[in-house]
Structure formats: structure tokens, C-alpha cells
């Protein structure tokens, strides 16, 4: 791993809740279709999946937003469904319909066949991309690695794609809860192995996206999403560099031994996670990423300095004018400050969800600049 | 208005937080495509809109679920977009795409043209349906009238149909908030006139559906949705029978004079309204309808006996087996009891959102029967 000093460490400092000169900002889906240069790379690649699976192209896409905007982190360009794809489910994309799996998981026999993929083989392309991006970044800003959460991956794996009502996974949850737990356990092992491998390849912090935890009733969230997020937080702290292989990781066992030397910060982002902030802050994660349906003032008060917070501008604010964007940014920053000691220590600015293809890059610039222009104390 | 005595008043008693023999239940979208007899009526009508606009067919659809299940209320079969349609926006449906408007509202000139429709003319078909259904019900169970909330209607009016990200209305909200408030004010007047007319035609309680309030950040919800819900609650109490016409209702003035003799109970339902339960309970509404993302225990504790509560089973529970449905019903009932004095006084059982076309009517029966079979104290 390169030992080049990080020239902009504001994100890592915010994660440790240390004072920063300016509030760090990165944006979910900052590498994406709203950028013409991204669309050009994708056209050259032929498809989204070819782009994600070719380290040089993934690196190119990752770096594009950094060339345009004064962002404080890069995030690996990839898809949240690489892990189930590597488990043999056959990921493909239908234009305008989102991701699909050729072989969705529907039965006990399907679940029994699942195993943690070999990170050096089936997911080698991701690790190669991480290593290449880290090299190309050359210490400019930190690199974020990521994964989908176990519940969110299970949604796609069982539904076979996106869903409006999650009828298939919820039916399994109600009728065969033990089977769903078995699936979630192996997916959790795979996520831990995947994030550990990204860290080993050069990622400097990690984010888990629990995109669909918010569709669950509280008692179901606490049974089928939250415990697996907590396992990831513990598993990443406990795991040793390179000791995990598909054999040992397939079981439901975690060697938890406190902060290992290889531990890097973990952000747990979840749409609709506002009701669970106290519980998420107790998982051992370093930061909680929240959507825009809760004020940062409330989120900070409820997490009480135990974690850093990431968020949480409504992405639709980018459809407003630059003046409106600046106003909403200032309001968001003030909200965070009001929830604590009046400073912005421990805040990572982000949207409450990802950027959309129809957003104007100049509005993204207005957003980034507004965050940096506002004095941080 | 007929003066036939109501033979099943458990819903009205629950709304007054009086003891009941058994917990009342009705289901959002209980008249709908999951019923083969509904599909037959619709086929006969030719289209959804023809069905909604023909009082005899609307009456037929309204009564169908009551013939099958032991439900404690009927709800007018209609669409939430009848009011903007009557305002001249040209409602139409595209198969598989949901409702659309031919003339969406995009400019100040568009907003200026809006006026409260004449309930006896443009919305006569709704009032005729209400009167007919009330007659046909013959006192069996109470009849619920309803409307979309101002914010929810504005979403459709401005977006021109459904939306994933509400980019057009949110852009107006950010760039021209005063214009959006003008639109919301006239829509609120129309909703009050519409609900008052339904009451005058025979509806025995009213529900407002704030389907999309939950897409707003808290400060935007409190500015663009909540105050208009509160105006409706006050407006319905203050308004006199038949005194409202399109002229006097078009302004932003409310004659608030406490409970009028014509006041009937009002339920404010909102997807994603959990963060605002205390504020909703203070609007003067009789009950708050909640989705499944908050436990009834918490909702009851937070509203502290000020209102009745309606909800809140995850509709997807109907994809589970009858045994799982029964288990989740019992858990929901226990949750409500735990949030207060251990009884179920003040609870109206419902789903947290509507029934879907692919649900099994036999599972709906299992749900209704499970609610009634569980002792209410």
C-alpha cells in the first residue's frame, strides 16, 4: 500500500470528531450520469457493467468529479450488487429498469448454495480498481470503499431486482424467518470480507449503504437489518488483514478482538434510519449517514457526540437555484451546529441520498462551494 | 339526510376514544383491484375514471368489500385527484403509469386561474355517489368521505402525475415559495369545501390522505404540508352547512368558530408522518393515521390520549401466510395497548398504506378476522 501522506485529511478528521478548517463534503453518486464526461466514458465502455468491471474505466469515472469540484473524498465507482453477482446470481441491467438478477434466491436450496466469494478472484476487478484509484489519487483526498448492507443486498437477491413493495422478501421474512437469517448471515460474512479486501487494497474509509432498511416496520428493522449492520462494524474491527477466506468466513462466527491495527473508519448510511439513530450510534461505527427526513439538530442531539454524522441535504435542493442551494446549505450547517456545542465538529456534509442524472453540474458546484465558503465554527 | 340509526358504530366510538366491544377495522383501498368483482365492475365501466364518475358504479365498488369481509366502515370509492380535475387540469390515466394531468400548473398565470370548483356542479357526481352509498348502506356501518391533502394534490398538479423525486414542485418550493403557498391556499379552500360537501351529502367521517408529505425535510413539511392540514381541521369545524361557495372560499380566510353542529370526525393520514405526531395531534383532528414505520406503542405514547390512532400494519404482511398475518395483527394490537393503559381504546385498525392488486382476498379475510377475534381489552 502506498505511504504517500494525505494532503486533505478533513474527512478523516471529521470522522474522529476533531476540528477542521472547513467542513468536508462528498456526494453520494458524485461519479455519475449528471456529468457529460461520465456519459462519454460509459459510451466508450459500452455498458455500465463493463465500466464497473474495467479498473481503468472505474478509476476514470471515480476521478471525474474531483477534476471539476472541490470535493474532500473520492468514492470507488462501482455497483452495490457486485457481491451477489460474484455469488453467481448473474447481475444484468435493463435500460430504464435498473439492476436485475438472472438467478434470484427463492428457496432453501438456493440459500444453501451461497458462499462468500473469493475476493482475489471473483472480485479481483474491484480490488484492482481500488488500488489503481488510490495510486492515481496520489494523496489528494481519501478514497472511500463501500458495500450494500446485508438487508439491502438481500432485497435485490430475493426480489431479483428493484421492487415497489418488497413482497417476495417480506413474504420470506414472515413465513421463513430462519431461512432469511441464514441468507443474511452469509451475505454479512461476504460484506465483511469485501470491505476488508477493499481496505487491504487501499480504501481509507468505508461506507455501508442500507438503502432499503427504511421499508421495514421497527420490529422487523431491529431483527433483519440492524443486527447485521452491527456485525459488520464489529467484524471489521475484529478481522485481521488477509486472514479471511471463503472457507472461514462462510460460518456465522466473528472473531471480535477490539480495534485491530488495520481498522479504518466506517460510515453506516441508511435511508429512513432516523428512528434508529441511538442504536446505530451504539454499533461501533464511526459515523452515521442520514437522509433529509430528520434535522441534523435532532440527529446530533440524539447521538450525543458518540459518532460523527454525515448528511443530509435533500438531493432535490439541487433543482433549486444556486441562491436557494446556498440558503439550504447554510440552514443545514446551522442545524448541525444547533444540535451540539455550536461548532460543526464531527460533520461530513453530503446529500441525504444520491445525485440524479438530470441534475445540473453547475448546481453541484454551487453546493460544494457553499459548504466550503461557510465558516466552520 | 337519512336518519337511520347506525347499527355498527364501533369506528365512531373509537374516534371519540370510548370503549368498544371489538376494535374497528377498515382498510385503505379496500375497494380495489385485488377483488375479482371489482375488476368485473371496472371492465363493465370501461375505465377507472368512468367508474369513479358514475355514482351507481362507485356505489357498487364501495359496497363490494363489505359483502365479503366483516369491515367496520365503508369508504367512498373515488380518486384523490377529483378536485384538481374539477379545477380544469384534465385528469387522465395511462395503463400502468398512474394518473396524469393534461394541464399541469407551472407558472404564476396557471396558479391565478385556479378557483374552488362548484361542488354542486363539477363535483356533483361525487356527492351523488356519497348520497347513494349512504342510502344503500342503510345504517350498516359508517361511510368515510375523503380528500387528498393540499401538499399531495399540489404534487400531482405541478408534476403533472406521479414522480420519483418531486423535482418540479420542490424547485417551485425553493425558488418561488410564495407562489406555491398561493396554490396551496386555494387547494386548501377547495379541499375544505369538498369535504364539507361530502359531509352534507351523507359522509359520517372524513379522512385526508397526505400521501407525499413524507418526502419533505422537516422544515419544509412544517411550512408546506402541516399548516394546510391544520387549516383543514379548523376549517371543517368552523364552516357552516352549505354557506361556502366558490366565491367566498377562494380567499385565504377561515371563519373559525369552534365545533359547529355539523362537525364530523376527521382523520389525518400521512405516509412518513411519524416525526410530526405531536404536532398533528394538536391540529384539532380526531385521529391520526400512521404508516408502519413507527410502532403504535410509540405513536400512542407521543400523542398521549389527545387523539385516536389509526393503523398501522405493513401492507406487505398480507403477502405472508394467514398464520403470519394473525401473529403480526396480535403484535400490532399489543403494541398499541403497551403505549397506554393496556386497553385498545382509541384504536382504529388499518394498514399503514393501501391494499395492492396482487393481494389475496383470503388473506384480507384472515386479517379482518384476526383483528376481531382478539379480545379488545
XYZ file of C-alpha atoms in Angstrom:
754
model
C 0.000 0.000 0.000
C 1.402 3.466 -0.852
C 2.526 5.541 2.100
C 2.061 8.946 0.458
C 0.849 11.471 3.011
C -2.768 12.567 2.641
C -2.819 16.253 1.716
C -6.525 16.741 2.550
C -7.488 14.819 5.662
C -10.527 16.898 6.653
C -12.882 13.936 6.140
C -10.794 11.646 8.336
C -10.513 14.365 10.972
C -14.283 14.900 10.938
C -14.745 11.149 11.366
C -12.603 11.331 14.507
C -14.624 14.395 15.606
C -11.555 16.619 15.532
C -11.707 20.294 14.499
C -11.308 21.001 10.771
C -10.534 24.175 8.806
C -13.539 23.614 6.597
C -16.402 21.139 6.684
C -15.588 18.203 4.403
C -18.044 17.303 1.651
C -18.501 14.444 -0.770
C -21.680 13.433 -2.553
C -23.330 10.079 -2.960
C -23.243 9.179 -6.673
C -20.789 12.051 -7.311
C -19.404 9.969 -10.196
C -22.443 9.568 -12.369
C -24.649 10.312 -15.313
C -25.179 14.001 -14.486
C -21.587 14.551 -15.742
C -21.093 14.672 -19.534
C -17.584 13.213 -19.139
C -19.107 10.249 -17.296
C -21.561 9.679 -20.126
C -18.643 9.759 -22.584
C -16.716 7.139 -20.586
C -19.788 4.980 -20.339
C -20.410 5.232 -24.072
C -16.821 4.132 -24.643
C -17.269 1.225 -22.192
C -20.425 0.060 -23.962
C -22.340 -0.612 -20.736
C -22.474 0.328 -17.078
C -21.291 -3.124 -16.052
C -18.322 -3.133 -18.452
C -17.364 0.236 -16.987
C -17.618 -1.022 -13.397
C -15.686 -4.204 -14.214
C -12.770 -2.491 -16.005
C -10.439 -0.988 -13.379
C -9.104 1.731 -15.721
C -12.622 2.921 -16.556
C -13.799 2.692 -12.951
C -10.766 4.775 -11.985
C -11.534 7.320 -14.698
C -15.147 7.679 -13.505
C -14.062 7.924 -9.864
C -11.699 10.822 -10.583
C -14.006 12.832 -12.869
C -15.958 14.736 -10.187
C -12.692 15.608 -8.393
C -11.397 17.331 -11.527
C -14.480 19.553 -11.543
C -15.371 20.186 -7.933
C -13.511 20.865 -4.707
C -14.597 17.597 -3.089
C -12.948 16.182 0.029
C -13.118 12.497 -0.876
C -13.253 10.106 -3.799
C -15.608 7.127 -3.711
C -14.878 3.989 -5.679
C -17.021 3.866 -8.804
C -18.777 0.508 -8.637
C -22.186 -1.041 -8.082
C -23.717 -2.138 -4.771
C -24.579 -5.519 -6.316
C -21.064 -6.772 -7.135
C -21.125 -9.179 -4.169
C -24.292 -11.099 -5.119
C -23.081 -11.041 -8.719
C -19.858 -12.719 -7.562
C -22.016 -15.216 -5.648
C -23.327 -16.383 -9.010
C -26.682 -14.572 -9.253
C -25.948 -13.121 -12.697
C -26.272 -9.335 -12.457
C -27.504 -7.551 -15.568
C -29.051 -4.207 -16.390
C -32.095 -3.410 -18.476
C -32.056 0.192 -19.741
C -34.539 2.260 -17.736
C -35.375 -0.596 -15.358
C -32.336 -0.822 -13.124
C -30.454 -3.903 -11.962
C -31.749 -7.474 -12.271
C -30.532 -10.926 -11.304
C -30.826 -13.904 -13.624
C -30.904 -16.324 -10.668
C -32.806 -14.802 -7.739
C -32.809 -16.611 -4.380
C -36.182 -18.130 -3.609
C -35.697 -21.444 -1.775
C -33.679 -23.107 0.979
C -31.707 -24.910 -1.744
C -30.823 -21.528 -3.291
C -29.647 -20.216 0.083
C -27.593 -23.360 0.775
C -25.635 -22.815 -2.418
C -24.494 -19.323 -1.389
C -20.883 -18.894 -0.275
C -18.598 -15.962 0.383
C -16.903 -15.201 -2.947
C -13.117 -15.253 -3.283
C -12.121 -11.605 -3.138
C -8.914 -12.203 -5.074
C -10.720 -13.991 -7.888
C -14.386 -13.142 -8.439
C -13.997 -9.634 -7.041
C -10.445 -9.032 -8.164
C -11.620 -6.312 -10.574
C -12.917 -4.244 -7.630
C -9.668 -4.562 -5.687
C -7.642 -3.704 -8.782
C -9.792 -0.590 -9.246
C -9.315 0.420 -5.600
C -5.521 0.013 -5.862
C -5.351 1.926 -9.149
C -7.555 4.789 -7.887
C -5.543 5.056 -4.686
C -2.358 5.310 -6.769
C -3.868 7.878 -9.130
C -5.249 9.955 -6.262
C -1.690 10.333 -5.072
C -2.723 11.547 -1.613
C -5.041 14.312 -2.815
C -8.096 13.158 -0.837
C -9.028 9.884 0.869
C -10.671 7.030 -1.043
C -13.971 5.608 0.195
C -14.732 1.927 -0.338
C -18.307 0.696 0.017
C -20.823 -2.109 0.052
C -24.573 -2.543 0.168
C -25.950 -3.623 3.555
C -26.985 -7.246 4.057
C -30.717 -6.378 4.123
C -30.400 -4.210 1.012
C -28.441 -6.857 -0.899
C -30.948 -9.492 0.223
C -33.783 -7.337 -1.185
C -32.249 -7.424 -4.657
C -31.152 -11.060 -4.344
C -34.613 -12.287 -3.411
C -36.777 -9.892 -5.430
C -34.480 -10.371 -8.448
C -34.256 -6.596 -8.954
C -35.819 -3.399 -7.667
C -39.265 -3.552 -6.062
C -42.124 -1.270 -5.115
C -43.390 -3.276 -2.186
C -40.749 -5.949 -1.450
C -43.461 -8.588 -1.483
C -41.154 -11.565 -2.057
C -38.543 -10.836 0.600
C -41.199 -9.719 3.089
C -43.116 -12.915 2.464
C -39.925 -14.926 3.201
C -39.307 -12.739 6.271
C -42.776 -13.568 7.621
C -43.103 -17.200 6.574
C -39.493 -18.438 6.806
C -37.586 -16.025 9.047
C -34.856 -18.598 9.828
C -34.134 -19.038 6.131
C -33.822 -15.289 5.634
C -31.471 -15.085 8.626
C -29.278 -17.802 7.066
C -29.091 -15.783 3.870
C -28.338 -12.572 5.766
C -25.581 -14.303 7.745
C -23.682 -15.459 4.670
C -24.203 -12.096 2.953
C -22.879 -10.361 6.076
C -19.762 -12.540 6.023
C -19.312 -11.675 2.364
C -19.741 -7.940 3.053
C -17.143 -8.059 5.838
C -14.705 -9.921 3.585
C -15.448 -7.490 0.734
C -14.913 -4.361 2.819
C -11.787 -5.834 4.414
C -10.380 -6.578 0.963
C -11.143 -3.029 -0.202
C -9.336 -1.719 2.857
C -6.373 -4.005 2.129
C -6.348 -2.782 -1.469
C -6.132 0.843 -0.356
C -9.532 2.200 0.691
C -9.093 4.654 3.571
C -12.619 4.583 4.908
C -15.720 2.524 4.242
C -19.425 3.146 3.830
C -22.284 0.662 4.001
C -25.441 1.665 2.123
C -28.617 0.398 3.797
C -30.805 1.747 1.039
C -33.869 -0.343 1.904
C -33.768 -0.775 5.690
C -36.295 2.057 5.870
C -39.073 -0.036 4.311
C -39.253 -2.193 7.435
C -41.502 -1.825 10.475
C -39.395 -1.105 13.590
C -39.535 -4.647 14.976
C -38.525 -6.031 11.591
C -35.723 -3.484 11.137
C -34.368 -4.442 14.548
C -34.436 -8.124 13.611
C -33.422 -8.151 9.932
C -31.273 -5.094 9.256
C -29.769 -3.501 12.368
C -28.064 -6.610 13.856
C -26.259 -7.271 10.580
C -25.030 -3.686 10.404
C -23.703 -4.108 13.941
C -21.998 -7.367 12.946
C -20.226 -5.573 10.120
C -18.998 -2.861 12.470
C -17.692 -5.486 14.897
C -16.385 -7.769 12.149
C -14.325 -5.026 10.545
C -12.709 -4.153 13.849
C -12.017 -7.735 14.744
C -10.756 -9.060 11.444
C -7.081 -9.351 10.658
C -5.535 -8.389 7.352
C -5.807 -11.187 4.831
C -6.821 -13.943 7.243
C -10.353 -14.266 5.985
C -11.027 -16.686 3.143
C -14.255 -18.016 1.748
C -13.965 -21.133 3.906
C -13.589 -19.483 7.295
C -15.882 -16.572 6.518
C -18.853 -18.677 5.461
C -19.895 -19.541 9.007
C -21.746 -17.340 11.425
C -18.710 -16.693 13.636
C -16.922 -13.458 14.303
C -13.553 -13.078 15.949
C -14.116 -9.851 17.827
C -10.930 -8.573 19.385
C -11.322 -4.806 19.607
C -9.641 -2.326 17.321
C -7.160 -4.120 15.103
C -4.190 -2.255 13.659
C -5.929 -2.377 10.285
C -9.168 -0.733 11.433
C -10.324 2.178 9.241
C -13.395 4.367 9.755
C -16.850 3.038 8.920
C -19.925 5.086 7.958
C -23.348 3.446 8.149
C -25.706 5.229 5.780
C -29.374 4.340 5.730
C -32.413 5.804 4.022
C -35.133 6.049 6.633
C -32.796 5.275 9.540
C -33.864 8.279 11.654
C -35.860 6.204 14.167
C -32.751 4.149 14.988
C -30.003 6.727 15.410
C -29.270 5.864 19.048
C -28.994 2.168 18.206
C -26.843 2.805 15.122
C -24.524 5.022 17.158
C -24.008 2.102 19.540
C -22.870 -0.348 16.832
C -19.261 0.828 16.918
C -19.479 2.602 13.555
C -17.598 5.903 13.370
C -20.334 7.862 11.608
C -23.995 7.567 10.743
C -25.185 8.850 7.380
C -28.758 10.150 7.500
C -31.306 11.159 4.887
C -33.103 14.528 4.853
C -36.171 13.378 6.791
C -34.623 14.253 10.130
C -32.923 17.512 11.058
C -29.199 17.313 11.839
C -30.010 19.211 15.005
C -32.148 16.314 16.206
C -29.731 13.687 14.879
C -26.801 15.287 16.691
C -28.736 15.708 19.911
C -29.853 12.088 19.851
C -26.405 10.654 19.041
C -24.842 12.959 21.601
C -21.261 13.111 20.313
C -20.874 9.309 20.155
C -20.413 9.310 16.368
C -19.784 11.723 13.529
C -22.805 12.486 11.317
C -22.997 12.593 7.553
C -25.659 14.331 5.524
C -28.212 15.480 4.880
C -29.413 17.924 2.238
C -32.492 16.834 0.273
C -30.952 15.997 -3.135
C -33.905 17.782 -4.760
C -32.487 21.054 -3.435
C -30.157 20.803 -6.445
C -33.206 21.514 -8.627
C -33.396 24.916 -6.945
C -31.433 28.000 -7.967
C -27.840 28.486 -6.743
C -29.200 31.103 -4.299
C -31.698 28.591 -2.905
C -28.977 25.931 -2.691
C -26.754 28.275 -0.683
C -29.626 29.122 1.657
C -30.449 25.448 2.270
C -26.764 24.600 2.811
C -26.476 27.319 5.456
C -29.630 26.088 7.117
C -28.280 22.521 7.194
C -24.964 23.662 8.681
C -26.727 25.777 11.296
C -28.996 22.876 12.181
C -25.996 20.651 12.930
C -24.336 23.390 14.981
C -27.548 23.912 16.987
C -27.700 20.250 17.916
C -24.414 20.460 19.838
C -21.814 22.924 21.021
C -22.394 25.405 18.192
C -19.456 24.124 16.124
C -19.501 21.824 13.131
C -17.016 19.354 14.580
C -17.965 15.825 13.531
C -19.972 16.810 10.451
C -19.402 15.366 6.992
C -21.570 17.235 4.533
C -23.407 15.115 1.989
C -26.796 14.764 0.402
C -29.447 12.634 2.070
C -29.336 10.331 -0.961
C -27.562 10.212 -4.338
C -27.336 12.695 -7.202
C -29.701 12.132 -10.148
C -28.847 12.125 -13.866
C -30.941 15.245 -14.580
C -29.054 17.452 -12.124
C -27.007 20.418 -13.317
C -23.244 20.128 -12.622
C -23.147 23.899 -12.043
C -25.635 23.463 -9.207
C -23.406 20.772 -7.740
C -20.562 23.273 -7.875
C -22.719 25.871 -6.090
C -23.422 23.290 -3.375
C -19.783 22.306 -2.826
C -18.645 25.913 -2.798
C -21.404 26.979 -0.402
C -20.331 24.327 2.108
C -16.702 25.381 1.924
C -17.488 29.117 1.934
C -19.388 28.968 5.223
C -17.034 29.452 8.173
C -16.771 26.170 10.042
C -17.095 27.462 13.586
C -80.045 13.218 5.054
C -81.377 9.836 6.221
C -81.790 9.453 9.961
C -81.466 5.667 10.084
C -79.637 4.601 13.250
C -76.127 3.264 12.743
C -76.079 -0.420 13.695
C -72.247 -0.625 13.930
C -70.815 2.494 15.494
C -67.534 0.997 16.727
C -65.473 3.225 14.426
C -67.206 6.384 15.623
C -66.820 5.276 19.239
C -63.114 4.599 18.718
C -62.763 8.075 17.200
C -64.250 9.513 20.408
C -61.886 7.252 22.400
C -64.800 5.433 24.003
C -64.663 1.706 24.850
C -65.756 -0.685 22.079
C -66.721 -4.358 22.055
C -64.249 -5.066 19.307
C -61.545 -2.999 17.633
C -62.937 -1.470 14.438
C -61.124 -2.127 11.180
C -61.298 -0.805 7.648
C -58.591 -0.910 5.008
C -57.228 1.753 2.737
C -58.071 0.766 -0.848
C -60.465 -1.925 0.444
C -62.487 -1.396 -2.744
C -59.940 -2.231 -5.392
C -58.329 -4.416 -7.984
C -57.462 -7.268 -5.625
C -61.183 -8.183 -5.736
C -62.405 -10.072 -8.829
C -65.838 -8.433 -8.505
C -64.142 -5.020 -8.625
C -62.319 -5.986 -11.816
C -65.645 -7.086 -13.303
C -67.285 -3.750 -12.451
C -64.346 -1.892 -13.882
C -64.434 -3.909 -17.079
C -68.121 -3.038 -17.385
C -67.359 0.663 -16.771
C -64.671 0.673 -19.451
C -62.204 2.700 -17.382
C -61.323 3.623 -13.829
C -62.447 7.194 -14.370
C -65.816 6.208 -15.848
C -66.309 4.009 -12.802
C -65.421 6.803 -10.369
C -67.643 9.302 -12.213
C -70.743 7.091 -12.346
C -72.452 7.125 -8.928
C -74.055 3.697 -9.387
C -70.724 2.076 -10.222
C -68.878 3.946 -7.465
C -71.553 2.730 -5.057
C -71.205 -0.839 -6.315
C -67.414 -0.758 -5.833
C -67.761 0.804 -2.380
C -70.051 -1.957 -1.164
C -68.151 -4.926 -2.615
C -65.629 -5.421 0.208
C -68.431 -5.161 2.806
C -70.206 -8.093 1.194
C -67.086 -10.221 1.636
C -65.487 -9.092 4.870
C -66.629 -8.060 8.321
C -65.414 -4.470 7.931
C -66.489 -1.665 10.248
C -66.688 1.126 7.680
C -67.249 1.834 4.015
C -65.087 4.354 2.208
C -66.325 6.218 -0.820
C -64.866 4.728 -3.984
C -63.272 7.663 -5.774
C -59.904 9.121 -6.722
C -57.820 11.590 -4.710
C -57.450 13.768 -7.824
C -61.107 14.645 -8.420
C -60.594 18.170 -7.030
C -57.770 19.251 -9.389
C -59.651 17.540 -12.207
C -62.665 19.729 -11.384
C -60.314 22.734 -11.357
C -59.741 22.081 -15.040
C -56.425 20.207 -15.057
C -57.727 17.335 -17.183
C -57.179 14.116 -15.242
C -56.477 11.003 -17.280
C -54.959 7.592 -16.694
C -52.338 5.753 -18.696
C -52.439 1.989 -18.070
C -49.533 1.001 -15.821
C -48.378 4.596 -15.308
C -50.919 6.030 -12.904
C -52.717 9.362 -13.031
C -51.681 12.280 -15.247
C -52.853 15.836 -15.809
C -53.155 17.336 -19.278
C -52.632 20.867 -17.926
C -50.135 20.845 -15.058
C -49.576 24.027 -13.041
C -46.201 25.555 -13.748
C -46.477 29.354 -13.677
C -47.983 32.228 -11.724
C -50.543 32.616 -14.533
C -51.548 28.962 -14.073
C -51.978 29.465 -10.326
C -54.017 32.656 -10.837
C -56.546 30.759 -12.940
C -57.271 28.243 -10.162
C -60.551 28.573 -8.291
C -62.522 26.428 -5.886
C -64.800 24.259 -8.037
C -68.581 24.329 -7.609
C -69.342 21.248 -5.552
C -72.890 21.009 -6.879
C -71.773 21.135 -10.493
C -68.216 19.945 -11.280
C -68.146 17.557 -8.333
C -71.810 16.666 -8.298
C -71.017 13.076 -9.310
C -69.063 12.607 -6.051
C -71.875 13.984 -3.895
C -74.419 11.843 -5.736
C -72.250 8.790 -5.082
C -71.967 9.668 -1.379
C -75.731 10.087 -1.053
C -76.422 6.852 -2.920
C -73.898 4.828 -0.911
C -75.235 6.212 2.345
C -78.729 5.161 1.315
C -77.601 1.706 0.219
C -75.574 1.179 3.397
C -78.800 1.593 5.300
C -77.048 2.119 8.636
C -74.886 -0.992 8.473
C -71.560 0.821 9.005
C -70.477 4.458 8.728
C -69.396 5.970 5.419
C -65.996 7.640 5.142
C -65.528 10.587 2.782
C -62.043 11.661 1.801
C -59.701 14.011 0.006
C -56.031 14.257 -0.838
C -54.079 16.745 1.279
C -53.149 20.123 -0.212
C -49.442 19.207 -0.461
C -50.245 15.823 -2.045
C -52.674 17.342 -4.552
C -50.126 20.064 -5.346
C -47.520 17.358 -6.077
C -49.711 15.856 -8.778
C -50.912 19.249 -10.048
C -47.388 20.597 -10.503
C -45.543 17.425 -11.513
C -48.392 16.523 -13.881
C -48.528 12.983 -12.481
C -46.582 10.720 -10.154
C -42.910 11.452 -9.537
C -39.811 9.732 -8.182
C -38.092 12.839 -6.870
C -40.675 15.658 -6.998
C -38.153 17.825 -8.811
C -40.679 20.284 -10.273
C -42.680 21.032 -7.138
C -39.541 21.117 -4.990
C -37.940 23.521 -7.425
C -41.014 25.792 -7.118
C -40.904 25.371 -3.333
C -37.287 26.573 -3.251
C -37.362 29.241 -5.952
C -40.908 30.617 -5.642
C -42.224 29.673 -2.195
C -44.865 32.438 -2.230
C -46.320 31.097 -5.465
C -46.542 27.590 -4.036
C -48.258 28.961 -0.927
C -50.851 30.694 -3.130
C -51.544 27.411 -4.876
C -51.743 25.531 -1.563
C -54.149 28.145 -0.155
C -56.670 27.779 -2.956
C -56.331 23.989 -2.939
C -56.924 24.013 0.830
C -60.101 26.053 0.350
C -61.202 23.564 -2.284
C -60.474 20.609 0.000
C -62.468 22.169 2.846
C -65.391 22.848 0.502
C -65.114 19.324 -0.930
C -65.062 17.584 2.463
C -67.890 19.802 3.738
C -69.974 18.884 0.706
C -69.281 15.168 1.244
C -70.386 15.563 4.845
C -73.534 17.357 3.714
C -74.210 14.573 1.220
C -74.015 11.937 3.934
C -70.414 11.085 4.823
C -70.165 10.319 8.548
C -66.439 10.863 8.971
C -63.648 12.196 6.814
C -60.068 11.262 6.020
C -57.358 13.385 4.432
C -54.581 11.452 2.675
C -51.210 13.206 2.890
C -49.533 10.592 0.732
C -46.465 12.677 -0.122
C -45.850 14.883 2.938
C -43.203 12.358 3.956
C -40.885 13.308 1.078
C -40.202 16.684 2.695
C -37.395 17.701 5.037
C -38.821 18.651 8.461
C -38.599 22.424 7.932
C -40.316 22.073 4.562
C -43.008 19.747 5.931
C -43.726 22.281 8.653
C -44.029 25.059 6.097
C -45.737 23.393 3.127
C -47.808 20.487 4.421
C -48.601 20.646 8.138
C -50.139 24.166 8.263
C -52.588 23.275 5.499
C -53.641 20.100 7.299
C -54.266 22.223 10.382
C -56.311 24.701 8.308
C -58.499 21.867 7.088
C -59.112 20.670 10.642
C -60.048 24.205 11.715
C -61.974 24.950 8.528
C -64.177 21.884 8.875
C -65.050 22.773 12.435
C -65.733 26.386 11.610
C -67.654 26.024 8.392
C -71.408 26.087 8.261
C -73.515 23.730 6.201
C -73.882 24.976 2.661
C -72.595 28.518 3.211
C -69.369 28.020 1.308
C -69.389 28.773 -2.391
C -66.573 29.119 -4.870
C -66.555 32.887 -4.424
C -66.166 33.076 -0.676
C -63.933 30.021 -0.409
C -61.330 31.206 -2.877
C -59.677 33.598 -0.455
C -57.328 32.727 2.352
C -59.886 33.357 5.107
C -61.348 30.958 7.581
C -64.296 31.574 9.834
C -63.187 29.655 12.892
C -65.963 29.382 15.418
C -65.301 26.166 17.301
C -67.254 22.976 16.849
C -70.183 23.626 14.554
C -73.301 21.494 14.800
C -72.265 19.863 11.543
C -68.810 18.798 12.687
C -67.952 15.150 11.973
C -64.736 13.310 12.869
C -61.608 13.906 10.842
C -58.676 11.504 10.378
C -55.368 12.873 9.097
C -53.433 10.063 7.457
C -49.893 10.632 6.260
C -47.185 8.386 4.908
C -43.983 9.273 6.733
C -45.751 11.448 9.309
C -44.152 9.772 12.344
C -41.812 12.699 13.130
C -44.801 15.047 13.456
C -47.281 13.120 15.587
C -47.324 15.644 18.423
C -47.946 18.493 16.001
C -50.619 16.579 14.073
C -52.382 15.714 17.333
C -52.566 19.443 18.087
C -54.346 20.356 14.823
C -57.790 19.553 16.152
C -58.146 16.373 14.088
C -59.856 13.474 15.867
C -57.426 10.794 14.751
C -54.018 10.464 13.150
C -53.444 7.674 10.650
C -49.863 6.410 10.662
C -47.819 4.142 8.418
C -45.892 1.077 9.639
C -42.568 2.861 10.162
C -43.405 3.774 13.736
C -44.721 1.443 16.420
C -48.228 2.169 17.711
C -46.716 1.986 21.183
C -44.527 4.985 20.418
C -47.284 6.783 18.488
C -49.714 6.373 21.380
C -47.189 7.450 23.967
C -46.290 10.535 21.969
C -49.879 11.583 21.255
C -50.801 10.865 24.866
C -54.539 10.299 24.515
C -55.159 13.579 22.663
C -56.339 11.786 19.507
C -57.369 8.349 18.334
C -54.823 6.480 16.215
C -55.370 4.570 13.016
C -53.045 1.956 11.567
C -50.641 0.503 11.077
C -49.851 -2.957 9.731
C -47.267 -3.084 6.933
C -49.487 -3.903 3.922
C -46.815 -6.393 2.792
C -47.786 -8.565 5.774
C -50.672 -9.665 3.535
C -48.084 -11.471 1.390
C -47.383 -13.664 4.430
C -49.361 -16.764 5.415
C -52.614 -16.434 7.406
C -50.659 -17.613 10.473
C -48.077 -14.875 9.981
C -50.837 -12.311 9.422
C -52.502 -13.302 12.700
C -49.188 -13.062 14.547
C -48.452 -9.584 13.154
C -52.000 -8.406 13.944
C -51.622 -9.509 17.543
C -48.274 -7.796 17.767
C -49.765 -4.567 16.399
C -52.663 -4.682 18.866
C -50.310 -5.387 21.782
C -48.070 -2.533 20.701
C -50.973 -0.071 20.878
C -52.054 -1.420 24.264
C -48.490 -1.083 25.593
C -48.338 2.572 24.619
C -51.150 3.474 27.006
C -53.348 1.981 29.701
C -53.201 -1.560 28.339
C -56.559 -1.269 26.549
C -57.221 -0.687 22.879
C -59.492 2.299 23.428
C -58.937 4.841 20.676
C -57.536 2.414 18.093
C -58.848 2.057 14.552
C -57.115 -0.870 12.911
C -55.921 -0.314 9.366
C -52.929 -0.926 7.165
C -50.122 1.605 7.074
C -50.944 2.182 3.401
C -53.317 0.766 0.795
C -54.008 -2.762 -0.430
C -52.285 -3.787 -3.681
C -53.844 -5.520 -6.705
C -51.774 -8.705 -6.242
C -53.033 -9.368 -2.712
C -55.114 -12.443 -1.923
C -58.679 -11.674 -0.732
C -58.471 -14.696 1.583
C -55.513 -13.087 3.322
C -57.550 -9.918 3.727
C -60.231 -12.044 5.379
C -57.623 -13.564 7.716
C -56.550 -10.044 8.672
C -60.046 -8.740 9.385
C -60.967 -11.827 11.354
C -57.743 -11.752 13.372
C -58.448 -8.177 14.457
C -61.983 -9.025 15.520
C -61.014 -12.327 17.156
C -58.504 -10.726 19.519
C -60.190 -9.641 22.736
C -60.269 -5.864 22.824
C -59.185 -5.356 26.425
